[in-house]
Short mmCIF file of N, CA, C and O in Angstrom, two decimals:
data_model
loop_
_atom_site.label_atom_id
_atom_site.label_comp_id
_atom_site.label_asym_id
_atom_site.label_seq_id
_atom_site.Cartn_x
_atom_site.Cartn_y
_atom_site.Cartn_z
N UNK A 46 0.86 -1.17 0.00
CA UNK A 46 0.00 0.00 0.00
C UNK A 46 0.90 1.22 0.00
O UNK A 46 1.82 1.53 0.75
N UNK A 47 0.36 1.85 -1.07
CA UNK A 47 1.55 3.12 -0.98
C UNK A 47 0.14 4.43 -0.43
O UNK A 47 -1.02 4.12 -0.67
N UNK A 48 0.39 5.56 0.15
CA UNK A 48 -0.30 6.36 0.47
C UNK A 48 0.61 7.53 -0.36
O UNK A 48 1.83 7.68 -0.32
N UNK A 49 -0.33 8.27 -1.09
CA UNK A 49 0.31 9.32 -2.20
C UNK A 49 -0.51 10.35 -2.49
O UNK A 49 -1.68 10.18 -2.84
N UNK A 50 -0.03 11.33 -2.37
CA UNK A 50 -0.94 12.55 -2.91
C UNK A 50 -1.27 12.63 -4.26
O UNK A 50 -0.55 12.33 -5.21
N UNK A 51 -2.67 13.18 -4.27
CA UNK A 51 -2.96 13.17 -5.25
C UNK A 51 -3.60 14.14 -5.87
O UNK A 51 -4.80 14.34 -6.06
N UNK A 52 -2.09 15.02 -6.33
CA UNK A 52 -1.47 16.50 -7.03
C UNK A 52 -0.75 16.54 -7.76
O UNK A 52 -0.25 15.48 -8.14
N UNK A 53 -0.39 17.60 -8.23
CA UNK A 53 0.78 17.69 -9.11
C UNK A 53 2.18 17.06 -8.82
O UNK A 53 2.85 16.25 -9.47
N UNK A 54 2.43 17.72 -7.54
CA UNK A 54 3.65 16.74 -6.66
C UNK A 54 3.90 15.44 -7.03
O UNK A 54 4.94 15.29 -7.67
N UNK A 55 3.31 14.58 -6.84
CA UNK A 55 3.33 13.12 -7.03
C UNK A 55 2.63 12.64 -8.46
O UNK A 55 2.40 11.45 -8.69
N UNK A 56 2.31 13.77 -9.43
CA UNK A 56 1.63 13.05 -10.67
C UNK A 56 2.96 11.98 -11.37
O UNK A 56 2.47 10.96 -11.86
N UNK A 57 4.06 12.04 -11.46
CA UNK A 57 5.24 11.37 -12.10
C UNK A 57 4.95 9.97 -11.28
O UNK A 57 4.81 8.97 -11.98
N UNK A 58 4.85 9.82 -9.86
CA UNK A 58 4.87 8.65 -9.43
C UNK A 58 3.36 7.82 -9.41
O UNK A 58 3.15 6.61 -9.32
N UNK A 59 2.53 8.84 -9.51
CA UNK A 59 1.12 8.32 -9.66
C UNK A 59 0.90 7.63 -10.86
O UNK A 59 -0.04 6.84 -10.89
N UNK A 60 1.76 7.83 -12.13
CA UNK A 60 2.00 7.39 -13.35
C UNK A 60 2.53 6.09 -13.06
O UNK A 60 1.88 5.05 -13.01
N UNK A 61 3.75 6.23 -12.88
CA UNK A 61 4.29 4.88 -12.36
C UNK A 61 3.87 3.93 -12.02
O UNK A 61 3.84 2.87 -12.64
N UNK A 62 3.26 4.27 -10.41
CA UNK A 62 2.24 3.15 -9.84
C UNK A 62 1.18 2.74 -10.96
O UNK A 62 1.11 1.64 -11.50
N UNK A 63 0.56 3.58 -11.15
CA UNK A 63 -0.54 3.17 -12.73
C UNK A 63 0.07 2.39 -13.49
O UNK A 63 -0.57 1.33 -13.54
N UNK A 64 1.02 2.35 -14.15
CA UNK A 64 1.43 1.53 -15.07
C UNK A 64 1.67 0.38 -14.23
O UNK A 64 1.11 -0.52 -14.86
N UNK A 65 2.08 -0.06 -13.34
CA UNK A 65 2.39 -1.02 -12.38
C UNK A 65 1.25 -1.82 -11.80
O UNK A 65 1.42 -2.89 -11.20
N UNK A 66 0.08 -1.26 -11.99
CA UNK A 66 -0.97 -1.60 -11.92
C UNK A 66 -1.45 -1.72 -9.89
O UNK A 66 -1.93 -2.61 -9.19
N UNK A 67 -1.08 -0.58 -9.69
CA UNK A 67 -1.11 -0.60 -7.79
C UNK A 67 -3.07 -0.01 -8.47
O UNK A 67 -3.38 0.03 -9.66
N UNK A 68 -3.76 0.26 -7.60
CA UNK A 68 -4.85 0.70 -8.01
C UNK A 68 -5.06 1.82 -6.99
O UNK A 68 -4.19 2.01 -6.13
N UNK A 69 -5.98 2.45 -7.02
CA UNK A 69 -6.06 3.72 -5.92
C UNK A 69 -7.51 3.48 -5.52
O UNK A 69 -8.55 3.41 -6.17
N UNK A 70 -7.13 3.35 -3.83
CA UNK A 70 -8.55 2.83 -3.28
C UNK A 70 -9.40 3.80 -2.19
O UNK A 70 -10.55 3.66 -1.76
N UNK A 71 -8.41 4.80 -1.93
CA UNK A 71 -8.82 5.72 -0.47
C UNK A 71 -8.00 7.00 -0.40
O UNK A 71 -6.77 7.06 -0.28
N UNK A 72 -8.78 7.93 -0.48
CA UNK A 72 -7.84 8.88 -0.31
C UNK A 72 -7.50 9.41 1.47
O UNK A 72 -8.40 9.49 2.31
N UNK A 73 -6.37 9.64 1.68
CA UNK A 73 -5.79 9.83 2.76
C UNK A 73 -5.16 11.35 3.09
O UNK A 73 -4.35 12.00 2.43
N UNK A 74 -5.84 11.68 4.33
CA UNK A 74 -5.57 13.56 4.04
C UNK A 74 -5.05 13.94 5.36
O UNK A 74 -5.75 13.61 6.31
N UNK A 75 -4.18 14.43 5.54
CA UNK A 75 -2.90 15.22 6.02
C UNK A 75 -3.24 16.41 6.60
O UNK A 75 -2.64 17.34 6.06
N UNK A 76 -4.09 16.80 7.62
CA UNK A 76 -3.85 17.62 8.25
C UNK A 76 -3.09 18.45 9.39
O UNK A 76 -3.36 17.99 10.50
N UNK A 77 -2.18 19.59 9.45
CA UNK A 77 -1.61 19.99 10.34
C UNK A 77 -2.11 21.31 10.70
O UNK A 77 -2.86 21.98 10.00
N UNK A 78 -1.59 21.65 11.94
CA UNK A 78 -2.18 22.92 12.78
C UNK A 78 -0.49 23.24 13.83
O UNK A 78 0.40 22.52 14.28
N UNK A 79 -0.78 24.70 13.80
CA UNK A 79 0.47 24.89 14.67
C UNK A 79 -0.35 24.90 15.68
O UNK A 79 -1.55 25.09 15.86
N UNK A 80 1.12 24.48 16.63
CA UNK A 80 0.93 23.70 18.18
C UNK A 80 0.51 24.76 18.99
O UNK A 80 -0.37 24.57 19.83
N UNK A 81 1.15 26.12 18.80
CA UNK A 81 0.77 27.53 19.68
C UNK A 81 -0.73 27.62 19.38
O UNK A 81 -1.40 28.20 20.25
N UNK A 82 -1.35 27.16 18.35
CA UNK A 82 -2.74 27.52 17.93
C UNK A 82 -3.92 26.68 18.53
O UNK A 82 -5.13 26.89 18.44
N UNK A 83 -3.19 25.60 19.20
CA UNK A 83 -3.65 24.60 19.91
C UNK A 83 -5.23 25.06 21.03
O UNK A 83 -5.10 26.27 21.22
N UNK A 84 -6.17 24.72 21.55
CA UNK A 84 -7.29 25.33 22.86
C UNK A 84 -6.67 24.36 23.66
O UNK A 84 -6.35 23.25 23.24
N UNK A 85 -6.47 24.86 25.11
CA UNK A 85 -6.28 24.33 26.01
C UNK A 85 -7.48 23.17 26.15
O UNK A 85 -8.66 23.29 25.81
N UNK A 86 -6.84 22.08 26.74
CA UNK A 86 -8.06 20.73 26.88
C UNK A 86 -8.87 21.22 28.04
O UNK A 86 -8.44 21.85 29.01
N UNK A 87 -9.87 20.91 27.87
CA UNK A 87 -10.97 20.75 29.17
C UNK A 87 -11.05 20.11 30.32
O UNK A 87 -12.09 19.76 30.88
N UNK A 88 -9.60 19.90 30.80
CA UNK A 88 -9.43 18.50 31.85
C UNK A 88 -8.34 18.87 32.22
O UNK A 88 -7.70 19.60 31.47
N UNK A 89 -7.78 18.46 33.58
CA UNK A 89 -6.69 18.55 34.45
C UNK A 89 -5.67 17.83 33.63
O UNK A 89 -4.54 18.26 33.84
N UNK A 90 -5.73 16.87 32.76
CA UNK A 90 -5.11 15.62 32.22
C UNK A 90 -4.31 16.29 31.48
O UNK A 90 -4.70 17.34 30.96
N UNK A 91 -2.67 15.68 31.21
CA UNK A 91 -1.67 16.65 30.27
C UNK A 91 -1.20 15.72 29.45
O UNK A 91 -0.89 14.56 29.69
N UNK A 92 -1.18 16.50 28.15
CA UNK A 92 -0.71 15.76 26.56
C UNK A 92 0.86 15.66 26.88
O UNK A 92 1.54 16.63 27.23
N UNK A 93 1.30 14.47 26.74
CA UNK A 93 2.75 13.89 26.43
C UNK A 93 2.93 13.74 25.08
O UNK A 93 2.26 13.01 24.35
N UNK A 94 4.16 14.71 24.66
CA UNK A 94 4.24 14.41 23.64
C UNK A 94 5.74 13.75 23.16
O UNK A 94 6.79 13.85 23.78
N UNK A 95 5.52 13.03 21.83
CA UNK A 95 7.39 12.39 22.25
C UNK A 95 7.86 12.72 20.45
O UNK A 95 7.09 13.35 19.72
N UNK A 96 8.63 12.42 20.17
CA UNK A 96 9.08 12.34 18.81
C UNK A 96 9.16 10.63 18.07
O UNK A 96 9.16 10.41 16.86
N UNK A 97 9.23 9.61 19.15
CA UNK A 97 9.06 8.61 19.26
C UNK A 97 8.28 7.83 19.45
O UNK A 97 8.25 7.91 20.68
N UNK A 98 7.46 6.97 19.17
CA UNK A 98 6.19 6.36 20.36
C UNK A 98 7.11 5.34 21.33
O UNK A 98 7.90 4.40 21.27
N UNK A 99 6.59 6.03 22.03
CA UNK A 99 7.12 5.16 23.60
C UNK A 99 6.26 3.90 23.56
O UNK A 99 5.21 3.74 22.93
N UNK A 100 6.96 2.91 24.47
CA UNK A 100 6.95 1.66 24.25
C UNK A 100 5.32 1.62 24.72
O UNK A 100 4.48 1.09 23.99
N UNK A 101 4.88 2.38 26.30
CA UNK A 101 3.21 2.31 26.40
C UNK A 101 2.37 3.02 25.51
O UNK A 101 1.14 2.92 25.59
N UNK A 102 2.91 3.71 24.71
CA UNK A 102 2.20 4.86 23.49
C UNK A 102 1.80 3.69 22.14
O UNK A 102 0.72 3.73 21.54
N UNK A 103 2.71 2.87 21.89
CA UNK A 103 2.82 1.56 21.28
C UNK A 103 2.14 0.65 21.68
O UNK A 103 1.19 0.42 20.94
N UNK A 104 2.25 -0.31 23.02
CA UNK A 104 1.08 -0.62 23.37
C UNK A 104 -0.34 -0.60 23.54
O UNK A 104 -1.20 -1.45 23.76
N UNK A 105 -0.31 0.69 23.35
CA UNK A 105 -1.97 0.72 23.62
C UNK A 105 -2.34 0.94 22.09
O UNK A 105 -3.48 0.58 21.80
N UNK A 106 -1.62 1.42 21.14
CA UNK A 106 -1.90 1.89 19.65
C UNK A 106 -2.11 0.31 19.15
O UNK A 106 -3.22 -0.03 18.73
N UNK A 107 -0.94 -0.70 19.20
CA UNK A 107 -1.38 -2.04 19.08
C UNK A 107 -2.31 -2.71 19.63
O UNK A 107 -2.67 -3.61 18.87
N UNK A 108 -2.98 -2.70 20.80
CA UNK A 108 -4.09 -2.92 21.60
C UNK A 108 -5.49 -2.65 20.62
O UNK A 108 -6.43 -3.43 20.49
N UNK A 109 -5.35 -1.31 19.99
CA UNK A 109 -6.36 -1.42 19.36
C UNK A 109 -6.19 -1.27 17.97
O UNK A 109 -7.32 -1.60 17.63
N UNK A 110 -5.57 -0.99 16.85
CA UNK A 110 -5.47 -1.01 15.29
C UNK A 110 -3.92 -2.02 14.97
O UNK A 110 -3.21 -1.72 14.01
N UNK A 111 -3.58 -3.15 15.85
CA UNK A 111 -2.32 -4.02 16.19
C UNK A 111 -3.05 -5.02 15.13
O UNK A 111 -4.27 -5.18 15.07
N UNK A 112 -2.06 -5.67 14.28
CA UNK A 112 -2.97 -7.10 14.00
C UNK A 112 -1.72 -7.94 14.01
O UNK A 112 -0.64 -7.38 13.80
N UNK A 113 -1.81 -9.61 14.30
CA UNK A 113 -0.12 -10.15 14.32
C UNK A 113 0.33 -10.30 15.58
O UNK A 113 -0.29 -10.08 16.62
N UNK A 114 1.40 -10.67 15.44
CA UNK A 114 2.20 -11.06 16.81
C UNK A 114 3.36 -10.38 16.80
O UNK A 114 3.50 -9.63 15.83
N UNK A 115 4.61 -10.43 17.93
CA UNK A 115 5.59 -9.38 17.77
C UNK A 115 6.34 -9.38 16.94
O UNK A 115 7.29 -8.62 17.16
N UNK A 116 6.41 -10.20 15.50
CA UNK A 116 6.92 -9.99 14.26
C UNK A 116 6.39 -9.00 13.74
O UNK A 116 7.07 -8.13 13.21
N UNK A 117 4.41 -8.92 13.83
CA UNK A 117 4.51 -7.79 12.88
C UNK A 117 4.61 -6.28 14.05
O UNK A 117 4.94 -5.19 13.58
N UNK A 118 4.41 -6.37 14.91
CA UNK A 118 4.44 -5.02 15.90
C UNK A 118 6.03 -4.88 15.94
O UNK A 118 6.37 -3.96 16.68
N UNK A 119 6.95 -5.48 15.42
CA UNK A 119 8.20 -4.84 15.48
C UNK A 119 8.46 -3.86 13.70
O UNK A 119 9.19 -2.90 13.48
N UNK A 120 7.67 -4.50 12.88
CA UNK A 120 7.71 -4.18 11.68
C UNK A 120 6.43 -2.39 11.49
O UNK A 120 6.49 -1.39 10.76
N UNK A 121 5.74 -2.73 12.27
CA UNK A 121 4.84 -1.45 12.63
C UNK A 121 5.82 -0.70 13.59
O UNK A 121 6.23 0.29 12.99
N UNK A 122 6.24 -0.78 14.59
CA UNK A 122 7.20 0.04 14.97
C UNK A 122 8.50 0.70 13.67
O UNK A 122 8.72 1.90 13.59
N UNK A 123 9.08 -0.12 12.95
CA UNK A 123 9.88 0.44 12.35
C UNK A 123 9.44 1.52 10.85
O UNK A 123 10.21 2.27 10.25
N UNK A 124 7.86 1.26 10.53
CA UNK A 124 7.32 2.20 9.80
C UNK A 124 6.81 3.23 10.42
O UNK A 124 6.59 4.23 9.73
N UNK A 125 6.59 3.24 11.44
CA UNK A 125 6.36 4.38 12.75
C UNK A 125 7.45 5.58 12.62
O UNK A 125 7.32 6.80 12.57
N UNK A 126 8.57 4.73 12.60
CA UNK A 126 9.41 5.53 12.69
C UNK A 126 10.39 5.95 12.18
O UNK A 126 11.33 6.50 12.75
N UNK A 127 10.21 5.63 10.51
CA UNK A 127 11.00 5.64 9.56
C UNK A 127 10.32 7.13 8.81
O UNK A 127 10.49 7.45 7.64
N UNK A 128 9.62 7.81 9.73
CA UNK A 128 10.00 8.99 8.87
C UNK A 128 9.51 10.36 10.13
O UNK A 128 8.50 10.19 10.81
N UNK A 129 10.05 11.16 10.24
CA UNK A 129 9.90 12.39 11.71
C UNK A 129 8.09 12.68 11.54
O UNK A 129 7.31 13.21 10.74
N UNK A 130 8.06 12.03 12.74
CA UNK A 130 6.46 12.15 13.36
C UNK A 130 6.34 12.77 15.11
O UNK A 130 7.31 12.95 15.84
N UNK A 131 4.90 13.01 15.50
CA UNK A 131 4.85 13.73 16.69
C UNK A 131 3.81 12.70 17.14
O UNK A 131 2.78 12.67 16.47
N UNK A 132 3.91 11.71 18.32
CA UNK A 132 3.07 10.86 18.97
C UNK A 132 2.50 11.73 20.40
O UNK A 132 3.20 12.65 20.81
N UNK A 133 1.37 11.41 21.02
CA UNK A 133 0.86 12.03 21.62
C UNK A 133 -0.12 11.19 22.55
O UNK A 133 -1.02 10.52 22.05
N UNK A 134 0.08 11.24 23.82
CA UNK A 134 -0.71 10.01 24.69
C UNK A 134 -1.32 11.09 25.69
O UNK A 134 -0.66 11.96 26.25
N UNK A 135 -2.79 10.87 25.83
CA UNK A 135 -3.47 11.57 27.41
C UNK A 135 -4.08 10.71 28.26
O UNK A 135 -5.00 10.02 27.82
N UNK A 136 -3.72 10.61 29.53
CA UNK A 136 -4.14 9.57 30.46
C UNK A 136 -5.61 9.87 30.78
O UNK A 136 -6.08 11.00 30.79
N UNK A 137 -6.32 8.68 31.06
CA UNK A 137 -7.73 8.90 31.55
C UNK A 137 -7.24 9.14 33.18
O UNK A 137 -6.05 9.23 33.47
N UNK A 138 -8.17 9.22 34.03
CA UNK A 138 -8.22 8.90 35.63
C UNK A 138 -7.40 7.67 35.77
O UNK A 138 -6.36 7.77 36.42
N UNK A 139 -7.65 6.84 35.39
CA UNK A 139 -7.19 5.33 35.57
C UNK A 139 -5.64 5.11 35.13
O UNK A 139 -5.04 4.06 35.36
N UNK A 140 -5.31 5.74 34.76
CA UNK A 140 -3.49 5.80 33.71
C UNK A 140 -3.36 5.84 32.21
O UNK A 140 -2.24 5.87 31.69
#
């Protein structure tokens, strides 16, 4: 599964894949917001944020969209983090 924009940017590789016969099934959209622009949350509870997913930030992400055993959650970890991302965990009451 390749995820690719679909613009001018990527029309050369969108060609490619086409000829290759990948098919295009979902489009996938990219939103960002600066962090200063952020509303304070409604709750005592504070956003951790890492550059990494931490190993319980990981756990619980596999807990629920995980499929596989720790072959493939080591292989989801390394697409995690094969390109600069911002992970983000907020505790309920409970942890």
């Amino acid at each position: 599964i390749f995820q690719v924009f679909d613009d001018p940017r990527s029309a050369t590789l969108n060609t490619v894949l086409d000829g290759q016969r990948f098919s295009k099934q979902s489009e996938t959209k990219i939103m960002v917001r600066d962090v200063g622009a952020l509303p304070l949350l409604p709750t005592a509870h504070s956003v951790e944020l890492s550059e990494q997913p931490t190993q319980e930030w990981l756990d619980l992400w596999w807990a629920v969209d995980g499929r596989g055993g720790g072959g493939e959650l080591a292989i989801a970890r390394e697409i995690l983090t094969g390109c600069p991302s911002l992970y983000a965990l907020v505790r309920d009451d409970d942890g």
